[in-house]
């Protein structure tokens, strides 16, 4: 009886708790995706620019010592983690297929860059070569296919960051290189410290590489601060940016052409009334957005009359964004300099038209995947002349919307004498997405890169007036009619970035090539030693 009672009184053993662990083979792929997500989170509208540094550090851990094929695969995962959320706005009105296809293709460039990072990751001072390899990927992505797609350059997420002054030193390549170098250097520093804790020895070479990778970018950014100035070298100009808004969101805004034109004309006439009443200063010139008149004023007398009345009311030169529709040939995305007395006196045709937006490459193939291509029933063609207008004595450089992503398209307006830059844009098709904030950050980087005030008139997104130091002095709200007026400094000096143009990028590509050559030589030497033993 007692034995039975004892058996009954003994409690059953507690069930063993199972720990859910991620299989080791999935850790690096997960880390690759997370590194890309951190890069995405470093971009506006979030003020988290510093997340790019740990993002690159995690990417360095993911890639260091990997084989080339693994580096490519992990890099593609990192690219998807970065670009899928960053470019979500591209599917705002046309569906998921174009967005996913674009992100997947662009991620291949990041995959190729990460393959190069893996190749150089065993070299002494590997963070330097790895950061240069990243810039190689960005350089390729900015050129091919169809003229390239540089959206998402790491530099464009640094408008609020510590490293921003480096844009004036060597443009977006040097700025992006510094961020990547600091991130890879951070990982190398952690790796060296872990080695020290495990072995008690401090490897001097890797320690020096880590220290320099962290110290040099930060020190260079601080040393470049004097290049960032908003002093008025050539006086000032009072500028006005008109945001007329669109009646409704979406691709069908093009069917609302007269309403969009009327909105911008009405807002300009209201500005004229405010000037007459003394509520705001009279601008020296007025800037309308891209596509503010999709009715060709050269072929449509009604549209011409609307524009002419608005410009006469404000009484100063005005730049109109129009679609020109010649009888034959391609359409033109054109900016027109409109004089209050003489009417249209000069034009600038957008030089880098957007593939799959303003023209459709391989139309018959693309139509199989998305019928929206037929909304672009007639392709736009590119212009071939640099856009610089003389507006009331101020030379204003013009880069239309998408062109601001390309280094050359902004730089050559400055080298052709621009004292101020205008980036008229239309983002009505992208709704309330992050696109307008990403573009605004890009424009702020360009302001510092070339030490110019930048004016961004937008149909319905966030219009802004930016000083040469990258600070925003006037800013609109999305889908809200507005007229931004501000006095901005005019500058004529050229930054090192403007003077050197593509040379810094070429130097970084050469640095990456040198690292790859060194890595290949070392691998060949190891194979020879193995063969002789």
Short mmCIF file of C-alpha atoms in Angstrom, two decimals:
data_model
loop_
_atom_site.label_atom_id
_atom_site.label_comp_id
_atom_site.label_asym_id
_atom_site.label_seq_id
_atom_site.Cartn_x
_atom_site.Cartn_y
_atom_site.Cartn_z
CA UNK A 1 0.00 0.00 0.00
CA UNK A 2 2.73 2.52 0.92
CA UNK A 3 4.61 1.77 -2.27
CA UNK A 4 1.48 2.45 -4.27
CA UNK A 5 0.87 5.69 -2.45
CA UNK A 6 4.47 6.78 -3.08
CA UNK A 7 4.16 6.12 -6.79
CA UNK A 8 0.98 8.15 -6.95
CA UNK A 9 2.45 11.08 -4.99
CA UNK A 10 5.52 11.53 -7.23
CA UNK A 11 4.78 14.41 -9.66
CA UNK A 12 5.40 13.74 -13.37
CA UNK A 13 8.56 15.30 -14.85
CA UNK A 14 8.08 18.78 -16.30
CA UNK A 15 8.04 18.82 -20.10
CA UNK A 16 11.35 19.94 -21.55
CA UNK A 17 11.19 23.37 -23.18
CA UNK A 18 12.31 23.35 -26.78
CA UNK A 19 14.28 26.32 -28.05
CA UNK A 20 13.43 27.40 -31.53
CA UNK A 21 16.70 28.03 -33.28
CA UNK A 22 17.23 29.29 -36.79
CA UNK A 23 19.23 26.69 -38.72
CA UNK A 24 22.79 27.97 -39.18
CA UNK A 25 22.53 27.76 -42.92
CA UNK A 26 19.73 30.37 -42.79
CA UNK A 27 21.52 32.82 -40.49
CA UNK A 28 23.58 34.51 -43.18
CA UNK A 29 20.70 34.79 -45.67
CA UNK A 30 18.55 36.32 -42.94
CA UNK A 31 21.39 38.70 -42.04
CA UNK A 32 21.72 39.69 -45.70
CA UNK A 33 18.03 40.60 -45.91
CA UNK A 34 18.27 42.49 -42.62
CA UNK A 35 21.30 44.46 -43.83
CA UNK A 36 19.31 45.57 -46.88
CA UNK A 37 16.37 46.51 -44.67
CA UNK A 38 18.66 48.70 -42.55
CA UNK A 39 19.87 50.47 -45.69
CA UNK A 40 16.23 51.09 -46.67
CA UNK A 41 15.39 52.46 -43.23
CA UNK A 42 18.26 54.94 -43.53
CA UNK A 43 16.37 56.73 -46.35
CA UNK A 44 13.76 59.49 -45.96
CA UNK A 45 11.19 60.19 -44.77
CA UNK A 46 12.85 58.63 -41.71
CA UNK A 47 15.69 60.72 -40.20
CA UNK A 48 17.71 57.53 -39.61
CA UNK A 49 20.65 58.13 -41.97
CA UNK A 50 23.04 56.54 -39.46
CA UNK A 51 21.39 53.12 -39.92
CA UNK A 52 23.35 52.78 -43.16
CA UNK A 53 26.54 52.26 -41.11
CA UNK A 54 25.33 49.20 -39.12
CA UNK A 55 23.65 48.05 -42.33
CA UNK A 56 27.01 47.86 -44.07
CA UNK A 57 28.61 46.36 -40.95
CA UNK A 58 26.08 43.52 -41.01
CA UNK A 59 26.59 43.12 -44.74
CA UNK A 60 30.34 42.87 -44.11
CA UNK A 61 29.79 40.06 -41.61
CA UNK A 62 27.53 38.32 -44.10
CA UNK A 63 30.02 38.46 -46.97
CA UNK A 64 33.49 38.26 -45.45
CA UNK A 65 35.25 35.06 -46.44
CA UNK A 66 32.38 33.80 -48.58
CA UNK A 67 32.88 32.14 -51.94
CA UNK A 68 32.00 34.22 -54.98
CA UNK A 69 28.76 32.35 -55.71
CA UNK A 70 27.64 32.71 -52.11
CA UNK A 71 28.55 36.40 -52.19
CA UNK A 72 26.36 36.89 -55.26
CA UNK A 73 23.40 35.07 -53.73
CA UNK A 74 23.66 36.80 -50.38
CA UNK A 75 24.09 40.11 -52.17
CA UNK A 76 20.90 39.57 -54.14
CA UNK A 77 19.03 38.95 -50.90
CA UNK A 78 20.50 42.15 -49.45
CA UNK A 79 19.48 43.99 -52.61
CA UNK A 80 15.93 42.73 -52.34
CA UNK A 81 15.77 43.66 -48.66
CA UNK A 82 16.87 47.17 -49.65
CA UNK A 83 15.11 47.85 -52.95
CA UNK A 84 11.78 46.08 -52.54
CA UNK A 85 10.56 48.51 -49.87
CA UNK A 86 12.52 51.47 -51.27
CA UNK A 87 10.92 51.20 -54.72
CA UNK A 88 7.42 50.20 -53.61
CA UNK A 89 6.14 53.49 -55.04
CA UNK A 90 6.83 52.25 -58.59
CA UNK A 91 3.89 49.89 -58.27
CA UNK A 92 1.56 52.51 -56.82
CA UNK A 93 -0.73 52.66 -59.87
CA UNK A 94 0.52 49.91 -62.20
CA UNK A 95 0.49 46.93 -59.87
CA UNK A 96 3.03 44.66 -58.24
CA UNK A 97 4.58 43.07 -61.33
CA UNK A 98 6.56 46.13 -62.58
CA UNK A 99 7.66 46.94 -59.02
CA UNK A 100 8.87 43.41 -58.31
CA UNK A 101 10.57 43.11 -61.69
CA UNK A 102 12.40 46.42 -61.25
CA UNK A 103 13.56 45.59 -57.73
CA UNK A 104 14.71 42.11 -58.76
CA UNK A 105 16.70 43.41 -61.74
CA UNK A 106 18.27 46.30 -59.83
CA UNK A 107 19.15 43.93 -56.98
CA UNK A 108 21.32 42.00 -59.45
CA UNK A 109 23.68 44.99 -59.51
CA UNK A 110 23.92 44.88 -55.73
CA UNK A 111 24.50 41.13 -55.98
CA UNK A 112 27.39 41.72 -58.39
CA UNK A 113 28.86 44.36 -56.06
CA UNK A 114 28.61 41.94 -53.13
CA UNK A 115 30.36 39.26 -55.18
CA UNK A 116 33.23 41.72 -55.52
CA UNK A 117 33.10 42.44 -51.79
CA UNK A 118 33.41 38.72 -51.06
CA UNK A 119 36.33 38.50 -53.49
CA UNK A 120 38.36 41.20 -51.71
CA UNK A 121 37.21 40.39 -48.17
CA UNK A 122 40.37 38.46 -47.20
CA UNK A 123 42.75 41.23 -48.21
CA UNK A 124 44.54 43.48 -45.71
CA UNK A 125 42.54 46.74 -45.44
CA UNK A 126 39.63 44.93 -47.11
CA UNK A 127 37.02 47.52 -45.99
CA UNK A 128 38.59 50.04 -48.40
CA UNK A 129 38.35 47.71 -51.37
CA UNK A 130 34.88 46.52 -50.33
CA UNK A 131 33.52 50.07 -50.15
CA UNK A 132 34.99 50.79 -53.59
CA UNK A 133 33.35 47.60 -54.89
CA UNK A 134 29.98 48.89 -53.69
CA UNK A 135 30.50 52.08 -55.73
CA UNK A 136 31.29 49.95 -58.78
CA UNK A 137 27.82 48.43 -58.43
CA UNK A 138 26.22 51.86 -58.12
CA UNK A 139 28.15 53.16 -61.14
CA UNK A 140 26.94 50.26 -63.27
CA UNK A 141 23.37 50.63 -62.04
CA UNK A 142 23.41 54.31 -63.02
CA UNK A 143 24.25 53.46 -66.64
CA UNK A 144 22.57 50.23 -67.74
CA UNK A 145 20.11 49.12 -68.93
CA UNK A 146 18.22 51.82 -70.82
CA UNK A 147 20.48 54.58 -69.52
CA UNK A 148 20.51 53.32 -65.93
CA UNK A 149 18.48 53.76 -62.76
CA UNK A 150 20.56 55.33 -59.96
CA UNK A 151 17.62 55.70 -57.57
CA UNK A 152 18.70 54.39 -54.17
CA UNK A 153 22.34 55.45 -54.28
CA UNK A 154 23.49 55.33 -50.67
CA UNK A 155 24.45 59.01 -50.91
CA UNK A 156 20.80 59.96 -51.43
CA UNK A 157 19.92 58.77 -47.94
CA UNK A 158 22.47 61.06 -46.30
CA UNK A 159 20.85 64.49 -46.67
CA UNK A 160 20.67 64.86 -42.88
CA UNK A 161 23.86 62.95 -42.14
CA UNK A 162 27.31 63.62 -40.77
CA UNK A 163 28.93 62.66 -44.07
CA UNK A 164 26.95 65.09 -46.28
CA UNK A 165 29.82 67.62 -46.74
CA UNK A 166 31.71 64.93 -48.67
CA UNK A 167 29.23 65.46 -51.51
CA UNK A 168 31.06 68.73 -52.19
CA UNK A 169 34.40 66.90 -52.25
CA UNK A 170 33.65 64.16 -54.75
CA UNK A 171 29.94 63.99 -55.37
CA UNK A 172 27.67 61.05 -54.66
CA UNK A 173 30.42 58.41 -55.27
CA UNK A 174 32.68 59.79 -52.53
CA UNK A 175 29.76 60.32 -50.15
CA UNK A 176 28.52 56.77 -50.69
CA UNK A 177 32.04 55.36 -50.42
CA UNK A 178 32.55 57.04 -47.04
CA UNK A 179 29.33 55.57 -45.63
CA UNK A 180 30.13 52.06 -46.87
CA UNK A 181 33.74 52.31 -45.65
CA UNK A 182 32.61 53.34 -42.19
CA UNK A 183 30.17 50.43 -42.05
CA UNK A 184 32.66 47.82 -43.19
CA UNK A 185 35.23 49.34 -40.83
CA UNK A 186 32.76 49.02 -37.95
CA UNK A 187 32.40 45.30 -38.61
CA UNK A 188 36.18 44.88 -38.86
CA UNK A 189 36.61 46.65 -35.52
CA UNK A 190 34.10 44.28 -33.88
CA UNK A 191 35.82 41.29 -35.46
CA UNK A 192 39.24 42.38 -34.19
CA UNK A 193 37.91 42.89 -30.66
CA UNK A 194 36.31 39.45 -30.68
CA UNK A 195 39.61 37.95 -31.79
CA UNK A 196 41.33 39.74 -28.94
CA UNK A 197 38.82 38.42 -26.40
CA UNK A 198 39.21 34.89 -27.72
CA UNK A 199 43.01 34.76 -28.08
CA UNK A 200 44.36 37.62 -25.99
CA UNK A 201 46.31 38.91 -28.97
CA UNK A 202 45.54 42.06 -30.92
CA UNK A 203 46.28 41.74 -34.65
CA UNK A 204 47.87 45.06 -35.52
CA UNK A 205 47.17 45.06 -39.27
CA UNK A 206 43.41 44.44 -39.04
CA UNK A 207 43.22 46.80 -36.06
CA UNK A 208 44.85 49.59 -38.07
CA UNK A 209 42.55 48.90 -41.03
CA UNK A 210 39.48 49.04 -38.81
CA UNK A 211 40.60 52.22 -37.05
CA UNK A 212 41.39 54.02 -40.30
CA UNK A 213 38.14 52.89 -41.91
CA UNK A 214 36.24 54.52 -39.09
CA UNK A 215 38.48 57.52 -38.51
CA UNK A 216 39.14 58.67 -42.07
CA UNK A 217 35.52 59.10 -43.30
CA UNK A 218 34.44 60.93 -40.15
CA UNK A 219 37.52 63.16 -40.14
CA UNK A 220 37.18 63.88 -43.85
CA UNK A 221 33.52 64.85 -43.41
CA UNK A 222 34.41 67.27 -40.62
CA UNK A 223 37.31 68.68 -42.65
CA UNK A 224 34.99 69.26 -45.62
CA UNK A 225 32.60 71.46 -43.63
CA UNK A 226 34.13 74.72 -44.99
CA UNK A 227 33.07 73.66 -48.49
CA UNK A 228 29.43 73.85 -47.39
CA UNK A 229 28.32 77.48 -47.50
CA UNK A 230 25.16 79.43 -48.18
CA UNK A 231 26.88 82.80 -48.51
CA UNK A 232 25.57 84.93 -51.38
CA UNK A 233 28.54 85.25 -53.77
CA UNK A 234 26.47 86.85 -56.54
CA UNK A 235 23.69 88.53 -54.64
CA UNK A 236 20.30 86.96 -54.04
CA UNK A 237 17.14 86.16 -55.96
CA UNK A 238 13.57 85.96 -54.73
CA UNK A 239 12.04 82.86 -56.24
CA UNK A 240 8.54 81.40 -56.27
CA UNK A 241 7.65 77.74 -56.72
CA UNK A 242 4.05 77.00 -57.67
CA UNK A 243 2.28 73.80 -56.62
CA UNK A 244 -1.14 73.77 -58.24
CA UNK A 245 -2.12 70.23 -57.21
CA UNK A 246 -4.12 67.72 -59.28
CA UNK A 247 -7.86 66.99 -59.01
CA UNK A 248 -7.29 63.33 -58.14
CA UNK A 249 -4.47 60.85 -57.72
CA UNK A 250 -3.33 58.20 -60.14
CA UNK A 251 -2.30 57.66 -63.73
CA UNK A 252 -5.49 59.32 -64.95
CA UNK A 253 -4.19 62.71 -63.90
CA UNK A 254 -3.15 63.05 -67.56
CA UNK A 255 -6.84 62.98 -68.48
CA UNK A 256 -7.30 66.04 -66.26
CA UNK A 257 -4.91 68.20 -68.23
CA UNK A 258 -7.00 71.35 -68.37
CA UNK A 259 -7.84 71.16 -64.65
CA UNK A 260 -4.13 70.79 -63.76
CA UNK A 261 -3.23 73.77 -65.94
CA UNK A 262 -6.01 75.87 -64.41
CA UNK A 263 -4.84 74.95 -60.90
CA UNK A 264 -1.34 76.26 -61.58
CA UNK A 265 -2.58 79.36 -63.35
CA UNK A 266 -5.04 80.13 -60.54
CA UNK A 267 -2.36 79.69 -57.86
CA UNK A 268 -0.04 82.01 -59.78
CA UNK A 269 -2.76 84.65 -60.08
CA UNK A 270 -3.46 84.32 -56.36
CA UNK A 271 0.25 84.87 -55.72
CA UNK A 272 0.04 88.01 -57.88
CA UNK A 273 -2.86 89.24 -55.73
CA UNK A 274 -0.88 88.53 -52.55
CA UNK A 275 2.08 90.49 -53.97
CA UNK A 276 -0.16 93.42 -54.89
CA UNK A 277 -1.61 93.41 -51.35
CA UNK A 278 1.88 93.40 -49.83
CA UNK A 279 1.41 90.02 -48.14
CA UNK A 280 4.46 88.47 -49.83
CA UNK A 281 7.51 89.79 -51.64
CA UNK A 282 7.37 89.97 -55.41
CA UNK A 283 9.48 87.18 -56.90
CA UNK A 284 12.12 87.81 -59.53
CA UNK A 285 10.86 84.75 -61.40
CA UNK A 286 8.36 81.93 -60.97
CA UNK A 287 8.85 78.20 -61.48
CA UNK A 288 6.03 75.80 -62.37
CA UNK A 289 6.37 72.01 -62.13
CA UNK A 290 6.89 69.41 -64.83
CA UNK A 291 3.60 68.61 -66.62
CA UNK A 292 1.88 71.69 -65.24
CA UNK A 293 0.50 72.13 -68.76
CA UNK A 294 0.03 68.85 -70.59
CA UNK A 295 -1.84 70.86 -73.20
CA UNK A 296 0.67 72.01 -75.82
CA UNK A 297 0.51 75.82 -75.69
CA UNK A 298 2.02 76.03 -79.19
CA UNK A 299 -0.90 74.05 -80.62
CA UNK A 300 -3.68 74.93 -78.19
CA UNK A 301 -4.67 78.60 -78.16
CA UNK A 302 -6.83 78.14 -75.08
CA UNK A 303 -3.93 76.77 -73.04
CA UNK A 304 -1.68 79.53 -74.33
CA UNK A 305 -4.20 82.13 -73.21
CA UNK A 306 -4.46 80.65 -69.69
CA UNK A 307 -0.68 80.64 -69.27
CA UNK A 308 -0.28 84.10 -70.74
CA UNK A 309 -2.85 85.63 -68.37
CA UNK A 310 -1.20 84.05 -65.33
CA UNK A 311 2.30 85.16 -66.33
CA UNK A 312 1.12 88.69 -67.13
CA UNK A 313 -0.60 88.83 -63.74
CA UNK A 314 2.59 88.02 -61.82
CA UNK A 315 4.63 90.16 -64.23
CA UNK A 316 7.92 88.21 -64.10
CA UNK A 317 9.55 85.46 -66.20
CA UNK A 318 7.95 82.08 -65.51
CA UNK A 319 9.06 78.58 -66.39
CA UNK A 320 6.21 76.34 -67.54
CA UNK A 321 6.39 72.54 -67.67
CA UNK A 322 4.59 71.42 -70.83
CA UNK A 323 4.12 68.42 -73.11
CA UNK A 324 4.78 69.36 -76.73
CA UNK A 325 2.93 67.31 -79.34
CA UNK A 326 4.37 67.83 -82.82
CA UNK A 327 2.47 66.46 -85.80
CA UNK A 328 5.07 63.75 -86.32
CA UNK A 329 7.86 62.22 -84.30
CA UNK A 330 8.14 61.83 -80.58
CA UNK A 331 6.57 63.92 -77.84
CA UNK A 332 8.69 66.35 -75.84
CA UNK A 333 8.73 66.88 -72.07
CA UNK A 334 9.61 70.56 -72.26
CA UNK A 335 10.25 73.48 -69.95
CA UNK A 336 9.28 76.80 -71.53
CA UNK A 337 10.64 80.19 -70.47
CA UNK A 338 7.59 82.45 -70.64
CA UNK A 339 8.08 86.21 -70.68
CA UNK A 340 5.15 88.38 -69.48
CA UNK A 341 5.47 90.60 -72.55
CA UNK A 342 6.83 88.35 -75.29
CA UNK A 343 5.37 84.96 -74.37
CA UNK A 344 7.52 81.83 -74.87
CA UNK A 345 11.14 82.77 -75.58
CA UNK A 346 13.21 79.63 -74.84
CA UNK A 347 12.74 75.89 -74.29
CA UNK A 348 14.53 72.97 -72.66
CA UNK A 349 13.64 69.40 -73.63
CA UNK A 350 14.21 66.78 -70.97
CA UNK A 351 17.34 64.88 -72.01
CA UNK A 352 16.97 61.68 -70.00
CA UNK A 353 13.43 60.46 -70.52
CA UNK A 354 12.23 57.71 -68.21
CA UNK A 355 12.04 54.18 -69.65
CA UNK A 356 8.70 52.44 -69.06
CA UNK A 357 7.28 55.79 -67.97
CA UNK A 358 7.85 58.24 -70.81
CA UNK A 359 8.77 55.68 -73.42
CA UNK A 360 8.37 51.92 -73.59
CA UNK A 361 11.34 49.82 -74.67
CA UNK A 362 10.42 46.42 -76.11
CA UNK A 363 6.76 47.39 -76.05
CA UNK A 364 5.40 44.12 -77.46
CA UNK A 365 7.26 42.08 -74.84
CA UNK A 366 6.33 44.32 -71.92
CA UNK A 367 2.66 44.31 -72.94
CA UNK A 368 2.51 40.58 -72.19
CA UNK A 369 3.20 41.29 -68.52
CA UNK A 370 1.36 44.59 -68.04
CA UNK A 371 -1.32 46.20 -70.19
CA UNK A 372 -0.62 49.62 -68.64
CA UNK A 373 2.14 50.15 -71.20
CA UNK A 374 -0.54 51.18 -73.67
CA UNK A 375 -1.29 54.22 -71.50
CA UNK A 376 1.95 55.55 -73.03
CA UNK A 377 0.48 55.51 -76.53
CA UNK A 378 3.17 57.77 -77.99
CA UNK A 379 6.76 57.76 -76.78
CA UNK A 380 8.65 60.81 -75.57
CA UNK A 381 11.98 61.61 -77.16
CA UNK A 382 15.06 63.12 -75.48
CA UNK A 383 16.45 66.59 -75.98
CA UNK A 384 20.14 67.19 -76.62
CA UNK A 385 20.90 70.61 -75.13
CA UNK A 386 21.85 71.59 -71.58
CA UNK A 387 19.07 73.54 -69.92
CA UNK A 388 20.08 76.96 -68.56
CA UNK A 389 17.59 79.87 -68.69
CA UNK A 390 18.40 83.51 -68.03
CA UNK A 391 15.54 84.58 -65.77
CA UNK A 392 15.61 88.28 -64.88
CA UNK A 393 19.41 88.22 -64.89
CA UNK A 394 19.78 84.94 -62.98
CA UNK A 395 21.09 81.90 -64.84
CA UNK A 396 18.95 78.96 -63.72
CA UNK A 397 19.96 75.37 -64.46
CA UNK A 398 17.20 72.89 -65.27
CA UNK A 399 17.05 69.18 -64.43
CA UNK A 400 13.58 67.74 -64.93
CA UNK A 401 12.44 65.32 -62.21
CA UNK A 402 14.10 61.93 -62.92
CA UNK A 403 17.20 63.69 -64.30
CA UNK A 404 18.21 64.83 -60.81
CA UNK A 405 19.20 61.22 -60.02
CA UNK A 406 21.97 61.38 -62.62
CA UNK A 407 25.23 63.07 -61.67
CA UNK A 408 25.94 64.42 -65.15
CA UNK A 409 22.48 65.89 -65.70
CA UNK A 410 22.80 68.27 -62.75
CA UNK A 411 26.51 68.96 -62.96
CA UNK A 412 26.57 70.20 -66.53
CA UNK A 413 23.98 72.90 -65.79
CA UNK A 414 26.41 74.30 -63.23
CA UNK A 415 29.42 74.05 -65.53
CA UNK A 416 27.32 75.94 -68.11
CA UNK A 417 26.95 78.85 -65.72
CA UNK A 418 23.90 78.14 -63.55
CA UNK A 419 23.80 80.17 -60.33
CA UNK A 420 20.71 78.30 -59.10
CA UNK A 421 19.18 74.92 -59.97
CA UNK A 422 15.53 74.09 -60.57
CA UNK A 423 14.18 70.52 -60.46
CA UNK A 424 10.55 70.73 -61.66
CA UNK A 425 8.81 67.42 -61.00
CA UNK A 426 5.54 65.58 -61.34
CA UNK A 427 4.83 62.73 -58.94
CA UNK A 428 1.04 62.65 -59.06
CA UNK A 429 1.14 59.06 -60.33
CA UNK A 430 2.92 57.92 -57.16
CA UNK A 431 0.21 59.01 -54.73
CA UNK A 432 1.20 59.53 -51.10
CA UNK A 433 4.18 57.20 -51.29
CA UNK A 434 7.71 57.89 -50.07
CA UNK A 435 8.86 58.78 -53.58
CA UNK A 436 8.53 62.54 -53.13
CA UNK A 437 10.60 62.47 -49.91
CA UNK A 438 13.30 60.35 -51.53
CA UNK A 439 13.49 62.82 -54.40
CA UNK A 440 13.61 65.81 -52.08
CA UNK A 441 16.57 64.28 -50.22
CA UNK A 442 18.29 63.75 -53.55
CA UNK A 443 17.83 67.44 -54.38
CA UNK A 444 19.29 68.43 -51.00
CA UNK A 445 22.40 66.35 -51.70
CA UNK A 446 22.71 68.06 -55.11
CA UNK A 447 22.53 71.46 -53.42
CA UNK A 448 25.58 70.64 -51.28
CA UNK A 449 27.37 68.81 -54.08
CA UNK A 450 27.36 71.90 -56.31
CA UNK A 451 26.90 74.63 -53.68
CA UNK A 452 23.75 75.96 -55.32
CA UNK A 453 20.28 76.82 -54.13
CA UNK A 454 17.79 74.29 -55.49
CA UNK A 455 14.12 75.00 -56.14
CA UNK A 456 11.77 72.01 -56.45
CA UNK A 457 8.30 72.88 -57.83
CA UNK A 458 6.10 69.76 -57.79
CA UNK A 459 2.56 69.25 -59.06
CA UNK A 460 1.25 67.53 -55.95
CA UNK A 461 4.04 66.12 -53.77
CA UNK A 462 6.41 68.10 -51.58
CA UNK A 463 7.66 71.27 -53.23
CA UNK A 464 10.62 72.98 -51.56
CA UNK A 465 13.19 75.74 -51.70
CA UNK A 466 16.64 74.57 -50.60
CA UNK A 467 19.68 76.64 -49.72
CA UNK A 468 23.20 75.67 -50.90
CA UNK A 469 23.96 74.03 -47.54
CA UNK A 470 21.09 71.58 -48.03
CA UNK A 471 18.67 73.18 -45.57
CA UNK A 472 15.02 73.60 -46.56
CA UNK A 473 13.67 77.13 -46.11
CA UNK A 474 10.18 76.60 -47.58
CA UNK A 475 8.26 73.34 -47.97
CA UNK A 476 4.71 72.46 -49.04
CA UNK A 477 2.42 69.66 -47.95
CA UNK A 478 1.44 66.83 -50.26
CA UNK A 479 -1.62 67.39 -52.49
CA UNK A 480 -2.06 70.93 -51.24
CA UNK A 481 -2.00 73.99 -53.55
CA UNK A 482 0.74 76.39 -52.51
CA UNK A 483 3.10 79.11 -53.65
CA UNK A 484 6.48 79.04 -51.93
CA UNK A 485 8.39 82.33 -51.98
CA UNK A 486 11.87 82.85 -50.55
CA UNK A 487 15.02 84.87 -51.08
CA UNK A 488 17.95 82.56 -51.79
CA UNK A 489 21.68 83.13 -52.27
CA UNK A 490 23.21 82.93 -55.73
CA UNK A 491 26.63 81.36 -56.09
CA UNK A 492 29.15 80.97 -58.91
CA UNK A 493 32.13 79.19 -57.31
CA UNK A 494 32.66 75.54 -58.20
CA UNK A 495 33.10 72.83 -55.60
CA UNK A 496 35.79 70.16 -56.07
CA UNK A 497 32.98 67.75 -56.94
CA UNK A 498 31.75 70.01 -59.72
CA UNK A 499 35.26 70.57 -61.06
CA UNK A 500 36.25 66.90 -61.06
CA UNK A 501 33.00 65.50 -62.38
CA UNK A 502 33.28 61.72 -62.96
CA UNK A 503 36.94 61.47 -61.88
CA UNK A 504 36.29 60.45 -58.22
CA UNK A 505 33.98 57.68 -59.36
CA UNK A 506 36.58 56.50 -61.89
CA UNK A 507 39.25 56.50 -59.16
CA UNK A 508 37.06 54.35 -56.90
CA UNK A 509 36.38 51.93 -59.74
CA UNK A 510 40.14 51.69 -60.31
CA UNK A 511 40.66 51.08 -56.58
CA UNK A 512 38.17 48.22 -56.68
CA UNK A 513 39.89 46.79 -59.74
CA UNK A 514 43.24 46.95 -57.94
CA UNK A 515 41.74 45.06 -55.01
CA UNK A 516 40.34 42.40 -57.31
CA UNK A 517 43.71 42.04 -59.02
CA UNK A 518 45.43 41.65 -55.67
CA UNK A 519 42.87 39.07 -54.55
CA UNK A 520 43.22 37.11 -57.80
CA UNK A 521 47.02 37.16 -57.52
CA UNK A 522 46.85 35.93 -53.93
CA UNK A 523 44.43 33.14 -54.85
CA UNK A 524 46.69 32.01 -57.69
CA UNK A 525 49.71 32.01 -55.37
CA UNK A 526 47.85 29.88 -52.84
CA UNK A 527 46.91 27.39 -55.54
CA UNK A 528 50.54 27.14 -56.66
CA UNK A 529 51.70 26.52 -53.10
CA UNK A 530 49.06 23.85 -52.66
CA UNK A 531 50.10 22.17 -55.90
CA UNK A 532 53.77 21.98 -54.86
CA UNK A 533 53.17 20.51 -51.39
#
